[in-house]
Amino acid sequence: MDTTATADIILTPSAASRVAAIAAKQGKPAVLRLSVEGGGCSGFQYRFGLADAPEDGDTVALRDGVALVVDEMSLDLVRGSAVDFVESLGGSAFQVTNPNAASGCGCGSSFSI
């Protein structure tokens, strides 16, 4: 497995804590995969899911025993971003603060470059 620890993307303490809790509840490893897909209301959308392990070529960001993994193609679109877990009156969700996004949408899960 050729993984690289990096500062290209970070996982906040709040997000790491949430991933650890979800993974423990589901009996899975604490590995969150972020990918970017075409679509959404602004052109691209973020996808989150638990993974069993990093894959070859993934970039890995570690925080408090939790891994955030991003594939090479997605990393080009989210480099320099932070993945956070935010709780508000409207609900709770993982959120990406992406300096590469030229615009976003109201739902917070879609962006354009």
PDB file of N, CA, C and O in Angstrom, residues 34-111:
ATOM      1  N   LEU A  34     -13.221  10.463   1.374  1.00  0.00           N
ATOM      2  CA  LEU A  34     -13.815  11.626   0.704  1.00  0.00           C
ATOM      3  C   LEU A  34     -13.520  11.477  -0.776  1.00  0.00           C
ATOM      4  O   LEU A  34     -12.375  11.273  -1.177  1.00  0.00           O
ATOM      5  N   SER A  35     -14.557  11.568  -1.583  1.00  0.00           N
ATOM      6  CA  SER A  35     -14.367  11.569  -3.031  1.00  0.00           C
ATOM      7  C   SER A  35     -15.195  12.693  -3.626  1.00  0.00           C
ATOM      8  O   SER A  35     -16.132  13.189  -3.012  1.00  0.00           O
ATOM      9  N   VAL A  36     -14.803  13.106  -4.813  1.00  0.00           N
ATOM     10  CA  VAL A  36     -15.519  14.158  -5.533  1.00  0.00           C
ATOM     11  C   VAL A  36     -16.070  13.540  -6.804  1.00  0.00           C
ATOM     12  O   VAL A  36     -15.350  12.850  -7.530  1.00  0.00           O
ATOM     13  N   GLU A  37     -17.349  13.766  -7.045  1.00  0.00           N
ATOM     14  CA  GLU A  37     -18.012  13.230  -8.235  1.00  0.00           C
ATOM     15  C   GLU A  37     -18.630  14.370  -9.020  1.00  0.00           C
ATOM     16  O   GLU A  37     -18.967  15.408  -8.460  1.00  0.00           O
ATOM     17  N   GLY A  38     -18.800  14.163 -10.306  1.00  0.00           N
ATOM     18  CA  GLY A  38     -19.505  15.133 -11.130  1.00  0.00           C
ATOM     19  C   GLY A  38     -20.977  15.117 -10.757  1.00  0.00           C
ATOM     20  O   GLY A  38     -21.515  14.088 -10.358  1.00  0.00           O
ATOM     21  N   GLY A  39     -21.606  16.266 -10.833  1.00  0.00           N
ATOM     22  CA  GLY A  39     -23.026  16.343 -10.511  1.00  0.00           C
ATOM     23  C   GLY A  39     -23.282  17.371  -9.433  1.00  0.00           C
ATOM     24  O   GLY A  39     -22.463  18.240  -9.175  1.00  0.00           O
ATOM     25  N   GLY A  40     -24.397  17.253  -8.786  1.00  0.00           N
ATOM     26  CA  GLY A  40     -24.766  18.237  -7.774  1.00  0.00           C
ATOM     27  C   GLY A  40     -25.277  19.501  -8.437  1.00  0.00           C
ATOM     28  O   GLY A  40     -25.224  19.655  -9.658  1.00  0.00           O
ATOM     29  N   CYS A  41     -25.723  20.436  -7.647  1.00  0.00           N
ATOM     30  CA  CYS A  41     -26.314  21.640  -8.218  1.00  0.00           C
ATOM     31  C   CYS A  41     -25.272  22.644  -8.691  1.00  0.00           C
ATOM     32  O   CYS A  41     -25.597  23.594  -9.382  1.00  0.00           O
ATOM     33  N   SER A  42     -23.974  22.429  -8.353  1.00  0.00           N
ATOM     34  CA  SER A  42     -22.942  23.375  -8.782  1.00  0.00           C
ATOM     35  C   SER A  42     -21.873  22.760  -9.679  1.00  0.00           C
ATOM     36  O   SER A  42     -20.923  23.429 -10.032  1.00  0.00           O
ATOM     37  N   GLY A  43     -21.990  21.489 -10.024  1.00  0.00           N
ATOM     38  CA  GLY A  43     -21.021  20.876 -10.943  1.00  0.00           C
ATOM     39  C   GLY A  43     -20.279  19.693 -10.361  1.00  0.00           C
ATOM     40  O   GLY A  43     -20.043  18.704 -11.035  1.00  0.00           O
ATOM     41  N   PHE A  44     -19.847  19.802  -9.093  1.00  0.00           N
ATOM     42  CA  PHE A  44     -19.179  18.706  -8.397  1.00  0.00           C
ATOM     43  C   PHE A  44     -19.848  18.521  -7.056  1.00  0.00           C
ATOM     44  O   PHE A  44     -20.400  19.467  -6.486  1.00  0.00           O
ATOM     45  N   GLN A  45     -19.776  17.293  -6.522  1.00  0.00           N
ATOM     46  CA  GLN A  45     -20.328  17.064  -5.190  1.00  0.00           C
ATOM     47  C   GLN A  45     -19.398  16.176  -4.383  1.00  0.00           C
ATOM     48  O   GLN A  45     -18.684  15.338  -4.934  1.00  0.00           O
ATOM     49  N   TYR A  46     -19.397  16.401  -3.076  1.00  0.00           N
ATOM     50  CA  TYR A  46     -18.593  15.617  -2.158  1.00  0.00           C
ATOM     51  C   TYR A  46     -19.340  14.355  -1.780  1.00  0.00           C
ATOM     52  O   TYR A  46     -20.549  14.382  -1.573  1.00  0.00           O
ATOM     53  N   ARG A  47     -18.610  13.251  -1.659  1.00  0.00           N
ATOM     54  CA  ARG A  47     -19.175  11.987  -1.196  1.00  0.00           C
ATOM     55  C   ARG A  47     -18.329  11.497  -0.029  1.00  0.00           C
ATOM     56  O   ARG A  47     -17.103  11.468  -0.114  1.00  0.00           O
ATOM     57  N   PHE A  48     -18.983  11.109   1.054  1.00  0.00           N
ATOM     58  CA  PHE A  48     -18.306  10.570   2.227  1.00  0.00           C
ATOM     59  C   PHE A  48     -18.784   9.151   2.473  1.00  0.00           C
ATOM     60  O   PHE A  48     -19.952   8.836   2.253  1.00  0.00           O
ATOM     61  N   GLY A  49     -17.889   8.307   2.953  1.00  0.00           N
ATOM     62  CA  GLY A  49     -18.262   6.959   3.340  1.00  0.00           C
ATOM     63  C   GLY A  49     -17.136   6.321   4.121  1.00  0.00           C
ATOM     64  O   GLY A  49     -15.973   6.720   3.999  1.00  0.00           O
ATOM     65  N   LEU A  50     -17.468   5.341   4.950  1.00  0.00           N
ATOM     66  CA  LEU A  50     -16.435   4.615   5.669  1.00  0.00           C
ATOM     67  C   LEU A  50     -15.749   3.648   4.706  1.00  0.00           C
ATOM     68  O   LEU A  50     -16.392   3.076   3.830  1.00  0.00           O
ATOM     69  N   ALA A  51     -14.457   3.487   4.867  1.00  0.00           N
ATOM     70  CA  ALA A  51     -13.676   2.563   4.043  1.00  0.00           C
ATOM     71  C   ALA A  51     -13.017   1.548   4.967  1.00  0.00           C
ATOM     72  O   ALA A  51     -12.812   1.811   6.156  1.00  0.00           O
ATOM     73  N   ASP A  52     -12.673   0.388   4.417  1.00  0.00           N
ATOM     74  CA  ASP A  52     -11.983  -0.624   5.211  1.00  0.00           C
ATOM     75  C   ASP A  52     -10.518  -0.265   5.416  1.00  0.00           C
ATOM     76  O   ASP A  52      -9.945  -0.547   6.463  1.00  0.00           O
ATOM     77  N   ALA A  53      -9.907   0.358   4.409  1.00  0.00           N
ATOM     78  CA  ALA A  53      -8.492   0.718   4.470  1.00  0.00           C
ATOM     79  C   ALA A  53      -8.180   1.648   3.310  1.00  0.00           C
ATOM     80  O   ALA A  53      -8.922   1.702   2.336  1.00  0.00           O
ATOM     81  N   PRO A  54      -7.061   2.375   3.406  1.00  0.00           N
ATOM     82  CA  PRO A  54      -6.626   3.176   2.260  1.00  0.00           C
ATOM     83  C   PRO A  54      -6.296   2.260   1.086  1.00  0.00           C
ATOM     84  O   PRO A  54      -5.927   1.099   1.270  1.00  0.00           O
ATOM     85  N   GLU A  55      -6.442   2.786  -0.124  1.00  0.00           N
ATOM     86  CA  GLU A  55      -6.089   2.045  -1.335  1.00  0.00           C
ATOM     87  C   GLU A  55      -4.803   2.617  -1.913  1.00  0.00           C
ATOM     88  O   GLU A  55      -4.392   3.725  -1.555  1.00  0.00           O
ATOM     89  N   ASP A  56      -4.166   1.867  -2.803  1.00  0.00           N
ATOM     90  CA  ASP A  56      -2.945   2.345  -3.444  1.00  0.00           C
ATOM     91  C   ASP A  56      -3.196   3.696  -4.101  1.00  0.00           C
ATOM     92  O   ASP A  56      -4.203   3.884  -4.781  1.00  0.00           O
ATOM     93  N   GLY A  57      -2.292   4.633  -3.874  1.00  0.00           N
ATOM     94  CA  GLY A  57      -2.401   5.955  -4.483  1.00  0.00           C
ATOM     95  C   GLY A  57      -3.196   6.950  -3.659  1.00  0.00           C
ATOM     96  O   GLY A  57      -3.223   8.132  -3.981  1.00  0.00           O
ATOM     97  N   ASP A  58      -3.865   6.491  -2.595  1.00  0.00           N
ATOM     98  CA  ASP A  58      -4.630   7.410  -1.748  1.00  0.00           C
ATOM     99  C   ASP A  58      -3.709   8.339  -0.969  1.00  0.00           C
ATOM    100  O   ASP A  58      -2.607   7.956  -0.571  1.00  0.00           O
ATOM    101  N   THR A  59      -4.167   9.535  -0.743  1.00  0.00           N
ATOM    102  CA  THR A  59      -3.535  10.440   0.196  1.00  0.00           C
ATOM    103  C   THR A  59      -4.247  10.235   1.528  1.00  0.00           C
ATOM    104  O   THR A  59      -5.467  10.121   1.573  1.00  0.00           O
ATOM    105  N   VAL A  60      -3.473  10.175   2.597  1.00  0.00           N
ATOM    106  CA  VAL A  60      -4.029   9.883   3.913  1.00  0.00           C
ATOM    107  C   VAL A  60      -3.700  11.015   4.869  1.00  0.00           C
ATOM    108  O   VAL A  60      -2.549  11.430   4.987  1.00  0.00           O
ATOM    109  N   ALA A  61      -4.718  11.528   5.548  1.00  0.00           N
ATOM    110  CA  ALA A  61      -4.526  12.514   6.607  1.00  0.00           C
ATOM    111  C   ALA A  61      -4.969  11.855   7.909  1.00  0.00           C
ATOM    112  O   ALA A  61      -6.061  11.301   7.979  1.00  0.00           O
ATOM    113  N   LEU A  62      -4.111  11.890   8.920  1.00  0.00           N
ATOM    114  CA  LEU A  62      -4.406  11.240  10.195  1.00  0.00           C
ATOM    115  C   LEU A  62      -4.702  12.269  11.274  1.00  0.00           C
ATOM    116  O   LEU A  62      -4.055  13.317  11.331  1.00  0.00           O
ATOM    117  N   ARG A  63      -5.666  11.939  12.125  1.00  0.00           N
ATOM    118  CA  ARG A  63      -5.978  12.796  13.279  1.00  0.00           C
ATOM    119  C   ARG A  63      -6.582  11.906  14.359  1.00  0.00           C
ATOM    120  O   ARG A  63      -7.592  11.249  14.138  1.00  0.00           O
ATOM    121  N   ASP A  64      -5.943  11.867  15.523  1.00  0.00           N
ATOM    122  CA  ASP A  64      -6.473  11.145  16.682  1.00  0.00           C
ATOM    123  C   ASP A  64      -6.845   9.697  16.369  1.00  0.00           C
ATOM    124  O   ASP A  64      -7.879   9.204  16.806  1.00  0.00           O
ATOM    125  N   GLY A  65      -6.009   9.013  15.588  1.00  0.00           N
ATOM    126  CA  GLY A  65      -6.254   7.613  15.265  1.00  0.00           C
ATOM    127  C   GLY A  65      -7.263   7.378  14.164  1.00  0.00           C
ATOM    128  O   GLY A  65      -7.619   6.242  13.867  1.00  0.00           O
ATOM    129  N   VAL A  66      -7.737   8.455  13.545  1.00  0.00           N
ATOM    130  CA  VAL A  66      -8.707   8.356  12.454  1.00  0.00           C
ATOM    131  C   VAL A  66      -8.010   8.758  11.157  1.00  0.00           C
ATOM    132  O   VAL A  66      -7.217   9.699  11.142  1.00  0.00           O
ATOM    133  N   ALA A  67      -8.308   8.042  10.073  1.00  0.00           N
ATOM    134  CA  ALA A  67      -7.707   8.355   8.772  1.00  0.00           C
ATOM    135  C   ALA A  67      -8.754   8.943   7.837  1.00  0.00           C
ATOM    136  O   ALA A  67      -9.873   8.446   7.755  1.00  0.00           O
ATOM    137  N   LEU A  68      -8.377  10.006   7.152  1.00  0.00           N
ATOM    138  CA  LEU A  68      -9.160  10.562   6.047  1.00  0.00           C
ATOM    139  C   LEU A  68      -8.400  10.177   4.785  1.00  0.00           C
ATOM    140  O   LEU A  68      -7.209  10.474   4.669  1.00  0.00           O
ATOM    141  N   VAL A  69      -9.064   9.477   3.869  1.00  0.00           N
ATOM    142  CA  VAL A  69      -8.402   9.045   2.636  1.00  0.00           C
ATOM    143  C   VAL A  69      -9.082   9.700   1.432  1.00  0.00           C
ATOM    144  O   VAL A  69     -10.301   9.843   1.386  1.00  0.00           O
ATOM    145  N   VAL A  70      -8.246  10.114   0.474  1.00  0.00           N
ATOM    146  CA  VAL A  70      -8.726  10.794  -0.728  1.00  0.00           C
ATOM    147  C   VAL A  70      -7.961  10.229  -1.922  1.00  0.00           C
ATOM    148  O   VAL A  70      -6.729  10.161  -1.892  1.00  0.00           O
ATOM    149  N   ASP A  71      -8.683   9.850  -2.970  1.00  0.00           N
ATOM    150  CA  ASP A  71      -8.033   9.335  -4.176  1.00  0.00           C
ATOM    151  C   ASP A  71      -7.352  10.476  -4.937  1.00  0.00           C
ATOM    152  O   ASP A  71      -7.647  11.651  -4.706  1.00  0.00           O
ATOM    153  N   GLU A  72      -6.446  10.106  -5.847  1.00  0.00           N
ATOM    154  CA  GLU A  72      -5.639  11.102  -6.569  1.00  0.00           C
ATOM    155  C   GLU A  72      -6.472  12.112  -7.350  1.00  0.00           C
ATOM    156  O   GLU A  72      -6.204  13.308  -7.324  1.00  0.00           O
ATOM    157  N   MET A  73      -7.480  11.645  -8.074  1.00  0.00           N
ATOM    158  CA  MET A  73      -8.290  12.566  -8.894  1.00  0.00           C
ATOM    159  C   MET A  73      -9.060  13.548  -8.022  1.00  0.00           C
ATOM    160  O   MET A  73      -9.141  14.734  -8.316  1.00  0.00           O
ATOM    161  N   SER A  74      -9.636  13.055  -6.931  1.00  0.00           N
ATOM    162  CA  SER A  74     -10.402  13.926  -6.037  1.00  0.00           C
ATOM    163  C   SER A  74      -9.489  14.923  -5.342  1.00  0.00           C
ATOM    164  O   SER A  74      -9.870  16.084  -5.130  1.00  0.00           O
ATOM    165  N   LEU A  75      -8.269  14.495  -4.994  1.00  0.00           N
ATOM    166  CA  LEU A  75      -7.348  15.382  -4.283  1.00  0.00           C
ATOM    167  C   LEU A  75      -7.059  16.643  -5.087  1.00  0.00           C
ATOM    168  O   LEU A  75      -6.935  17.730  -4.518  1.00  0.00           O
ATOM    169  N   ASP A  76      -6.984  16.521  -6.412  1.00  0.00           N
ATOM    170  CA  ASP A  76      -6.744  17.703  -7.242  1.00  0.00           C
ATOM    171  C   ASP A  76      -7.818  18.768  -7.035  1.00  0.00           C
ATOM    172  O   ASP A  76      -7.558  19.959  -7.176  1.00  0.00           O
ATOM    173  N   LEU A  77      -9.026  18.356  -6.691  1.00  0.00           N
ATOM    174  CA  LEU A  77     -10.141  19.293  -6.521  1.00  0.00           C
ATOM    175  C   LEU A  77     -10.312  19.772  -5.076  1.00  0.00           C
ATOM    176  O   LEU A  77     -11.011  20.761  -4.833  1.00  0.00           O
ATOM    177  N   VAL A  78      -9.689  19.076  -4.120  1.00  0.00           N
ATOM    178  CA  VAL A  78      -9.878  19.448  -2.710  1.00  0.00           C
ATOM    179  C   VAL A  78      -8.570  19.772  -1.989  1.00  0.00           C
ATOM    180  O   VAL A  78      -8.565  19.972  -0.776  1.00  0.00           O
ATOM    181  N   ARG A  79      -7.468  19.860  -2.726  1.00  0.00           N
ATOM    182  CA  ARG A  79      -6.167  20.143  -2.099  1.00  0.00           C
ATOM    183  C   ARG A  79      -6.245  21.436  -1.282  1.00  0.00           C
ATOM    184  O   ARG A  79      -6.761  22.444  -1.737  1.00  0.00           O
ATOM    185  N   GLY A  80      -5.739  21.382  -0.062  1.00  0.00           N
ATOM    186  CA  GLY A  80      -5.763  22.545   0.815  1.00  0.00           C
ATOM    187  C   GLY A  80      -7.034  22.659   1.641  1.00  0.00           C
ATOM    188  O   GLY A  80      -7.200  23.603   2.411  1.00  0.00           O
ATOM    189  N   SER A  81      -7.935  21.696   1.517  1.00  0.00           N
ATOM    190  CA  SER A  81      -9.219  21.747   2.211  1.00  0.00           C
ATOM    191  C   SER A  81      -9.129  21.200   3.634  1.00  0.00           C
ATOM    192  O   SER A  81      -8.181  20.502   3.999  1.00  0.00           O
ATOM    193  N   ALA A  82     -10.156  21.500   4.392  1.00  0.00           N
ATOM    194  CA  ALA A  82     -10.337  20.937   5.729  1.00  0.00           C
ATOM    195  C   ALA A  82     -11.704  20.261   5.773  1.00  0.00           C
ATOM    196  O   ALA A  82     -12.691  20.816   5.278  1.00  0.00           O
ATOM    197  N   VAL A  83     -11.742  19.066   6.334  1.00  0.00           N
ATOM    198  CA  VAL A  83     -13.001  18.346   6.513  1.00  0.00           C
ATOM    199  C   VAL A  83     -13.384  18.483   7.982  1.00  0.00           C
ATOM    200  O   VAL A  83     -12.615  18.117   8.873  1.00  0.00           O
ATOM    201  N   ASP A  84     -14.564  19.024   8.223  1.00  0.00           N
ATOM    202  CA  ASP A  84     -15.046  19.290   9.580  1.00  0.00           C
ATOM    203  C   ASP A  84     -16.388  18.603   9.776  1.00  0.00           C
ATOM    204  O   ASP A  84     -17.047  18.202   8.812  1.00  0.00           O
ATOM    205  N   PHE A  85     -16.803  18.465  11.033  1.00  0.00           N
ATOM    206  CA  PHE A  85     -18.139  17.991  11.340  1.00  0.00           C
ATOM    207  C   PHE A  85     -18.831  19.119  12.082  1.00  0.00           C
ATOM    208  O   PHE A  85     -18.348  19.588  13.113  1.00  0.00           O
ATOM    209  N   VAL A  86     -19.943  19.594  11.528  1.00  0.00           N
ATOM    210  CA  VAL A  86     -20.623  20.767  12.045  1.00  0.00           C
ATOM    211  C   VAL A  86     -22.029  20.394  12.499  1.00  0.00           C
ATOM    212  O   VAL A  86     -22.756  19.702  11.785  1.00  0.00           O
ATOM    213  N   GLU A  87     -22.377  20.863  13.694  1.00  0.00           N
ATOM    214  CA  GLU A  87     -23.736  20.671  14.205  1.00  0.00           C
ATOM    215  C   GLU A  87     -24.391  22.039  14.326  1.00  0.00           C
ATOM    216  O   GLU A  87     -23.810  22.962  14.879  1.00  0.00           O
ATOM    217  N   SER A  88     -25.604  22.164  13.772  1.00  0.00           N
ATOM    218  CA  SER A  88     -26.324  23.428  13.832  1.00  0.00           C
ATOM    219  C   SER A  88     -27.814  23.145  13.971  1.00  0.00           C
ATOM    220  O   SER A  88     -28.231  21.988  13.984  1.00  0.00           O
ATOM    221  N   LEU A  89     -28.604  24.190  14.026  1.00  0.00           N
ATOM    222  CA  LEU A  89     -30.054  24.010  14.118  1.00  0.00           C
ATOM    223  C   LEU A  89     -30.611  23.273  12.910  1.00  0.00           C
ATOM    224  O   LEU A  89     -31.599  22.562  12.999  1.00  0.00           O
ATOM    225  N   GLY A  90     -29.964  23.442  11.764  1.00  0.00           N
ATOM    226  CA  GLY A  90     -30.411  22.797  10.534  1.00  0.00           C
ATOM    227  C   GLY A  90     -30.028  21.331  10.447  1.00  0.00           C
ATOM    228  O   GLY A  90     -30.429  20.639   9.525  1.00  0.00           O
ATOM    229  N   GLY A  91     -29.221  20.844  11.379  1.00  0.00           N
ATOM    230  CA  GLY A  91     -28.791  19.452  11.363  1.00  0.00           C
ATOM    231  C   GLY A  91     -27.291  19.355  11.524  1.00  0.00           C
ATOM    232  O   GLY A  91     -26.603  20.343  11.781  1.00  0.00           O
ATOM    233  N   SER A  92     -26.776  18.173  11.373  1.00  0.00           N
ATOM    234  CA  SER A  92     -25.341  17.960  11.498  1.00  0.00           C
ATOM    235  C   SER A  92     -24.835  17.254  10.252  1.00  0.00           C
ATOM    236  O   SER A  92     -25.542  16.450   9.659  1.00  0.00           O
ATOM    237  N   ALA A  93     -23.595  17.599   9.870  1.00  0.00           N
ATOM    238  CA  ALA A  93     -23.054  17.025   8.639  1.00  0.00           C
ATOM    239  C   ALA A  93     -21.553  17.244   8.567  1.00  0.00           C
ATOM    240  O   ALA A  93     -21.013  18.148   9.199  1.00  0.00           O
ATOM    241  N   PHE A  94     -20.891  16.398   7.769  1.00  0.00           N
ATOM    242  CA  PHE A  94     -19.505  16.650   7.429  1.00  0.00           C
ATOM    243  C   PHE A  94     -19.501  17.797   6.425  1.00  0.00           C
ATOM    244  O   PHE A  94     -20.368  17.877   5.558  1.00  0.00           O
ATOM    245  N   GLN A  95     -18.522  18.691   6.548  1.00  0.00           N
ATOM    246  CA  GLN A  95     -18.451  19.872   5.701  1.00  0.00           C
ATOM    247  C   GLN A  95     -17.018  20.058   5.221  1.00  0.00           C
ATOM    248  O   GLN A  95     -16.078  19.879   5.996  1.00  0.00           O
ATOM    249  N   VAL A  96     -16.861  20.412   3.959  1.00  0.00           N
ATOM    250  CA  VAL A  96     -15.541  20.642   3.387  1.00  0.00           C
ATOM    251  C   VAL A  96     -15.342  22.142   3.175  1.00  0.00           C
ATOM    252  O   VAL A  96     -16.155  22.780   2.517  1.00  0.00           O
ATOM    253  N   THR A  97     -14.291  22.690   3.765  1.00  0.00           N
ATOM    254  CA  THR A  97     -13.904  24.071   3.500  1.00  0.00           C
ATOM    255  C   THR A  97     -12.846  23.995   2.412  1.00  0.00           C
ATOM    256  O   THR A  97     -11.715  23.591   2.660  1.00  0.00           O
ATOM    257  N   ASN A  98     -13.248  24.333   1.184  1.00  0.00           N
ATOM    258  CA  ASN A  98     -12.421  24.105   0.006  1.00  0.00           C
ATOM    259  C   ASN A  98     -11.971  25.427  -0.607  1.00  0.00           C
ATOM    260  O   ASN A  98     -12.779  26.143  -1.206  1.00  0.00           O
ATOM    261  N   PRO A  99     -10.665  25.757  -0.504  1.00  0.00           N
ATOM    262  CA  PRO A  99     -10.189  27.016  -1.086  1.00  0.00           C
ATOM    263  C   PRO A  99     -10.201  27.019  -2.617  1.00  0.00           C
ATOM    264  O   PRO A  99     -10.078  28.068  -3.232  1.00  0.00           O
ATOM    265  N   ASN A 100     -10.369  25.851  -3.235  1.00  0.00           N
ATOM    266  CA  ASN A 100     -10.389  25.756  -4.697  1.00  0.00           C
ATOM    267  C   ASN A 100     -11.766  26.033  -5.287  1.00  0.00           C
ATOM    268  O   ASN A 100     -11.892  26.230  -6.491  1.00  0.00           O
ATOM    269  N   ALA A 101     -12.793  26.000  -4.460  1.00  0.00           N
ATOM    270  CA  ALA A 101     -14.161  26.171  -4.949  1.00  0.00           C
ATOM    271  C   ALA A 101     -14.418  27.645  -5.276  1.00  0.00           C
ATOM    272  O   ALA A 101     -14.246  28.522  -4.437  1.00  0.00           O
ATOM    273  N   ALA A 102     -14.840  27.902  -6.518  1.00  0.00           N
ATOM    274  CA  ALA A 102     -15.174  29.269  -6.934  1.00  0.00           C
ATOM    275  C   ALA A 102     -16.545  29.647  -6.401  1.00  0.00           C
ATOM    276  O   ALA A 102     -16.814  30.797  -6.105  1.00  0.00           O
ATOM    277  N   SER A 103     -17.433  28.659  -6.300  1.00  0.00           N
ATOM    278  CA  SER A 103     -18.760  28.902  -5.751  1.00  0.00           C
ATOM    279  C   SER A 103     -19.288  27.604  -5.190  1.00  0.00           C
ATOM    280  O   SER A 103     -18.798  26.526  -5.494  1.00  0.00           O
ATOM    281  N   GLY A 104     -20.293  27.729  -4.354  1.00  0.00           N
ATOM    282  CA  GLY A 104     -20.925  26.567  -3.747  1.00  0.00           C
ATOM    283  C   GLY A 104     -22.423  26.698  -3.855  1.00  0.00           C
ATOM    284  O   GLY A 104     -22.942  27.528  -4.602  1.00  0.00           O
ATOM    285  N   CYS A 105     -23.110  25.881  -3.100  1.00  0.00           N
ATOM    286  CA  CYS A 105     -24.565  25.943  -3.125  1.00  0.00           C
ATOM    287  C   CYS A 105     -25.083  25.970  -1.699  1.00  0.00           C
ATOM    288  O   CYS A 105     -24.323  25.775  -0.756  1.00  0.00           O
ATOM    289  N   GLY A 106     -26.342  26.179  -1.544  1.00  0.00           N
ATOM    290  CA  GLY A 106     -26.945  26.261  -0.230  1.00  0.00           C
ATOM    291  C   GLY A 106     -26.855  24.980   0.572  1.00  0.00           C
ATOM    292  O   GLY A 106     -26.797  25.001   1.786  1.00  0.00           O
ATOM    293  N   CYS A 107     -26.814  23.840  -0.099  1.00  0.00           N
ATOM    294  CA  CYS A 107     -26.776  22.578   0.631  1.00  0.00           C
ATOM    295  C   CYS A 107     -25.400  22.276   1.197  1.00  0.00           C
ATOM    296  O   CYS A 107     -25.258  21.451   2.092  1.00  0.00           O
ATOM    297  N   GLY A 108     -24.358  22.946   0.702  1.00  0.00           N
ATOM    298  CA  GLY A 108     -23.013  22.775   1.236  1.00  0.00           C
ATOM    299  C   GLY A 108     -22.304  21.517   0.770  1.00  0.00           C
ATOM    300  O   GLY A 108     -21.188  21.250   1.187  1.00  0.00           O
ATOM    301  N   SER A 109     -22.937  20.733  -0.094  1.00  0.00           N
ATOM    302  CA  SER A 109     -22.274  19.502  -0.544  1.00  0.00           C
ATOM    303  C   SER A 109     -21.913  19.551  -2.021  1.00  0.00           C
ATOM    304  O   SER A 109     -21.451  18.569  -2.578  1.00  0.00           O
ATOM    305  N   SER A 110     -22.102  20.690  -2.651  1.00  0.00           N
ATOM    306  CA  SER A 110     -21.837  20.828  -4.077  1.00  0.00           C
ATOM    307  C   SER A 110     -21.019  22.103  -4.297  1.00  0.00           C
ATOM    308  O   SER A 110     -21.169  23.078  -3.575  1.00  0.00           O
ATOM    309  N   PHE A 111     -20.136  22.071  -5.313  1.00  0.00           N
ATOM    310  CA  PHE A 111     -19.298  23.238  -5.582  1.00  0.00           C
ATOM    311  C   PHE A 111     -18.881  23.271  -7.044  1.00  0.00           C
ATOM    312  O   PHE A 111     -19.058  22.317  -7.781  1.00  0.00           O
TER     313      PHE A 111
END
